[in-house]
Coordinates of C-alpha atoms in Angstrom, one line a residue:
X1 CA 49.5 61.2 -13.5
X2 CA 47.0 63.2 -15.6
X3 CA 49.4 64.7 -17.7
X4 CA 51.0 61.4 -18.5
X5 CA 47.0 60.4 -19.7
X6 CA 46.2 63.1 -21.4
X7 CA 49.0 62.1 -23.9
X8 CA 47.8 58.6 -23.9
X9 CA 46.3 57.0 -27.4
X10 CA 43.9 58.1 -29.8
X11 CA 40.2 56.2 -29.6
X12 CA 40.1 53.5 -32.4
X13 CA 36.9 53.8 -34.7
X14 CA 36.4 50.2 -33.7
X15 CA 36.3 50.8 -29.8
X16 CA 34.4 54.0 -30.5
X17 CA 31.7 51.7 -32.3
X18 CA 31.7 49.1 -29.7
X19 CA 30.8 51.5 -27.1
X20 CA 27.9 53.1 -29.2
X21 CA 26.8 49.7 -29.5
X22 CA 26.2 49.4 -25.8
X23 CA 23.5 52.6 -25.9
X24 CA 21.0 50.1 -24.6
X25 CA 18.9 51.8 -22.4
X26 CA 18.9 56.0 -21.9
X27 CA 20.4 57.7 -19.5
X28 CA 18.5 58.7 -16.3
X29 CA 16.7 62.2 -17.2
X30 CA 18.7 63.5 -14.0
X31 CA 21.5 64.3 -16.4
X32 CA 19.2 66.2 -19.2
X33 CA 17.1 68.1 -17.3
X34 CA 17.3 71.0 -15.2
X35 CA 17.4 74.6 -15.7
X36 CA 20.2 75.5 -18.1
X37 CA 21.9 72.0 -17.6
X38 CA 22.5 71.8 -21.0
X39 CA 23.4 74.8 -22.3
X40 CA 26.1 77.4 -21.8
X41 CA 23.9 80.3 -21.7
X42 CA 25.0 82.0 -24.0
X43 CA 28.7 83.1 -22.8
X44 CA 32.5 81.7 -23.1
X45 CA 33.6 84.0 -21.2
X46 CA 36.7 82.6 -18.4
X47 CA 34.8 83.5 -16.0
X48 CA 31.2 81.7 -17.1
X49 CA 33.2 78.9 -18.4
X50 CA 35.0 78.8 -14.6
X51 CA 31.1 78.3 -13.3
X52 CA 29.8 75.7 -15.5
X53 CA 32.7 73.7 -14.5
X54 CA 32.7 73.9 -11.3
X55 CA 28.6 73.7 -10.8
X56 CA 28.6 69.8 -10.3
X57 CA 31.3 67.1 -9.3
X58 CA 31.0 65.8 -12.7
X59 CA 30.5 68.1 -15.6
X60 CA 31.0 67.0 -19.5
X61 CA 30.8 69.4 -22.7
X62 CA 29.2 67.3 -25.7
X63 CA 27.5 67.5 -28.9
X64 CA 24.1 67.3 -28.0
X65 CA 22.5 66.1 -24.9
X66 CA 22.7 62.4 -22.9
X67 CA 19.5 61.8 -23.8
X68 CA 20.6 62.2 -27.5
X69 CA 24.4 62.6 -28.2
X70 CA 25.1 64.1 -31.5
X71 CA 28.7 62.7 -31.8
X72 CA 30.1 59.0 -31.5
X73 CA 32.4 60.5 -28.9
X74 CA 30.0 61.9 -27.5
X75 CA 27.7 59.0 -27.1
X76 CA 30.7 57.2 -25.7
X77 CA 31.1 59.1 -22.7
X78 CA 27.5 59.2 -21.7
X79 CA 27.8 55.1 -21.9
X80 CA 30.6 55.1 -20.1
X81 CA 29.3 57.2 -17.1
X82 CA 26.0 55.0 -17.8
X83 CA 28.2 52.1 -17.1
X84 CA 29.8 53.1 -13.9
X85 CA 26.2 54.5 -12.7
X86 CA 26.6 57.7 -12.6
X87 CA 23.7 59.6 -13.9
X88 CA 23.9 62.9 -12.2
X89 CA 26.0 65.3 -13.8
X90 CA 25.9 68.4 -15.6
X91 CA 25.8 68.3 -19.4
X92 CA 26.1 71.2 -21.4
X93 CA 25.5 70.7 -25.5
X94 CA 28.1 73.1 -27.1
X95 CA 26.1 72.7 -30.4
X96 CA 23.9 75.2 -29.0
X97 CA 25.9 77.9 -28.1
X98 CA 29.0 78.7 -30.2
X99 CA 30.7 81.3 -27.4
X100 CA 30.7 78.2 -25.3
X101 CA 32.5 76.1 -27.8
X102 CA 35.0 77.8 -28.1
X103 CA 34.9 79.3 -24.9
X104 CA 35.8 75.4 -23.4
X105 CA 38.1 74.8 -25.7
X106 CA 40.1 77.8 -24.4
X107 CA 39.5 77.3 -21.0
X108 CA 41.2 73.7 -21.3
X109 CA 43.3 74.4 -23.7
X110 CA 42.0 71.1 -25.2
X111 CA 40.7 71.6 -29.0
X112 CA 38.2 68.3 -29.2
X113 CA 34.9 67.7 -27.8
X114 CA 33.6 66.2 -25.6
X115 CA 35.8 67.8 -22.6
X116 CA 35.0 65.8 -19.3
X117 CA 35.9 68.0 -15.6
X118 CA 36.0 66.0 -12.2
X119 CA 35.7 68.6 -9.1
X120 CA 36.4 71.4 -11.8
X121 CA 39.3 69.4 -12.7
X122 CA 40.0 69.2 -16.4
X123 CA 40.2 64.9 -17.1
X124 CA 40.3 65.1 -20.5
X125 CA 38.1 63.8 -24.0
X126 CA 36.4 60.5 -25.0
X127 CA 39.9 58.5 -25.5
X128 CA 40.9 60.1 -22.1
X129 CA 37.8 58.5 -20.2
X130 CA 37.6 55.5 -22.2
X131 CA 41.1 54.5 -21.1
X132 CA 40.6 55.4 -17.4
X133 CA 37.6 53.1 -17.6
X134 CA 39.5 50.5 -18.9
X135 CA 42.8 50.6 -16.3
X136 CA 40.3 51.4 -13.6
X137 CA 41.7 54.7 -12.9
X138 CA 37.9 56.2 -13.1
X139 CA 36.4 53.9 -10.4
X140 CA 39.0 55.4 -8.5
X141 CA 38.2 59.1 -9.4
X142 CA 34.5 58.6 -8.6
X143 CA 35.4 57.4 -5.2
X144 CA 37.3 60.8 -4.8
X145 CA 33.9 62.5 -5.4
X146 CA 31.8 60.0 -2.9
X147 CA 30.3 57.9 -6.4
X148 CA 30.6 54.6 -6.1
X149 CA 31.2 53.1 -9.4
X150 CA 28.4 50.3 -10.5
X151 CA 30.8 48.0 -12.0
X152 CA 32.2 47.5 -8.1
X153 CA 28.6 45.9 -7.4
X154 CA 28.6 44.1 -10.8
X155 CA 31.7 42.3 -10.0
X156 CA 30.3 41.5 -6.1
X157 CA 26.9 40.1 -8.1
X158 CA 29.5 38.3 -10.5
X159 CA 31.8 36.8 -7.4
X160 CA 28.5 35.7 -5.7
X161 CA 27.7 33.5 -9.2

């Protein structure tokens, strides 16, 4: 199945712009903090690569940090985890550490970023997420790793209406 997504469709710049329209509010600080969260250090090696992505259930390589994504694509990952609740992950900002660019980029044989791993499985970039979000494939991927996507209790709060 994740083979057959990964070749799915390019992001439009208009869906990428709707999504960084819906920044609202930031991200909990659970997914900026923490020692090294955020950066690579230093090393894009298999091996250190193999760690960061299997360190947390839910792991993304950006530009930047969720707190402040440096990249639309970027941004529209962090507002699509922000829509389904989930706030703690690992983020890693490749801008600061070139070895770990590439290093990722290698490791997943994927050439874009943001690169997004589930259980240290590869899922894919932006376009990747953004259309699991949309055919629901994701809320079905978090309940794999025990999250419970927030857009289930939206739609109870909406049925309830």
């Amino acid at each position: 199945m994740r083979a057959a997504v990964r070749t799915g469709w390019r992001i439009g710049a208009a869906a990428a712009a709707a999504l960084r329209g819906r920044a609202g509010r930031p991200l909990s600080q659970a997914a900026g903090e923490g020692g090294g969260a955020e950066s690579g250090g230093g090393s894009g090696s298999r091996e250190a690569v193999e760690r960061l992505v299997r360190e947390h259930p839910v792991v993304v390589f950006m530009k930047g940090s969720p707190a402040q994504p440096l990249c639309g694509f970027s941004n529209a990952v962090v507002q699509i985890l922000r829509l389904h609740g989930v706030e703690d992950y690992r983020a890693h900002d490749v801008l600061q550490d070139p070895d770990l660019r590439q290093g990722i980029k290698d490791y997943s044989n994927w050439p874009t970023i943001p690169q997004v791993y589930l259980n240290g499985e590869f899922v894919g970039g932006c376009d990747i997420l953004l259309q699991m979000h949309q055919n629901g494939d994701l809320v079905e991927e978090l309940k794999k790793l025990g999250i419970r996507s927030a857009l289930l209790d939206a739609e109870k709060d909406q049925e309830k209406k």
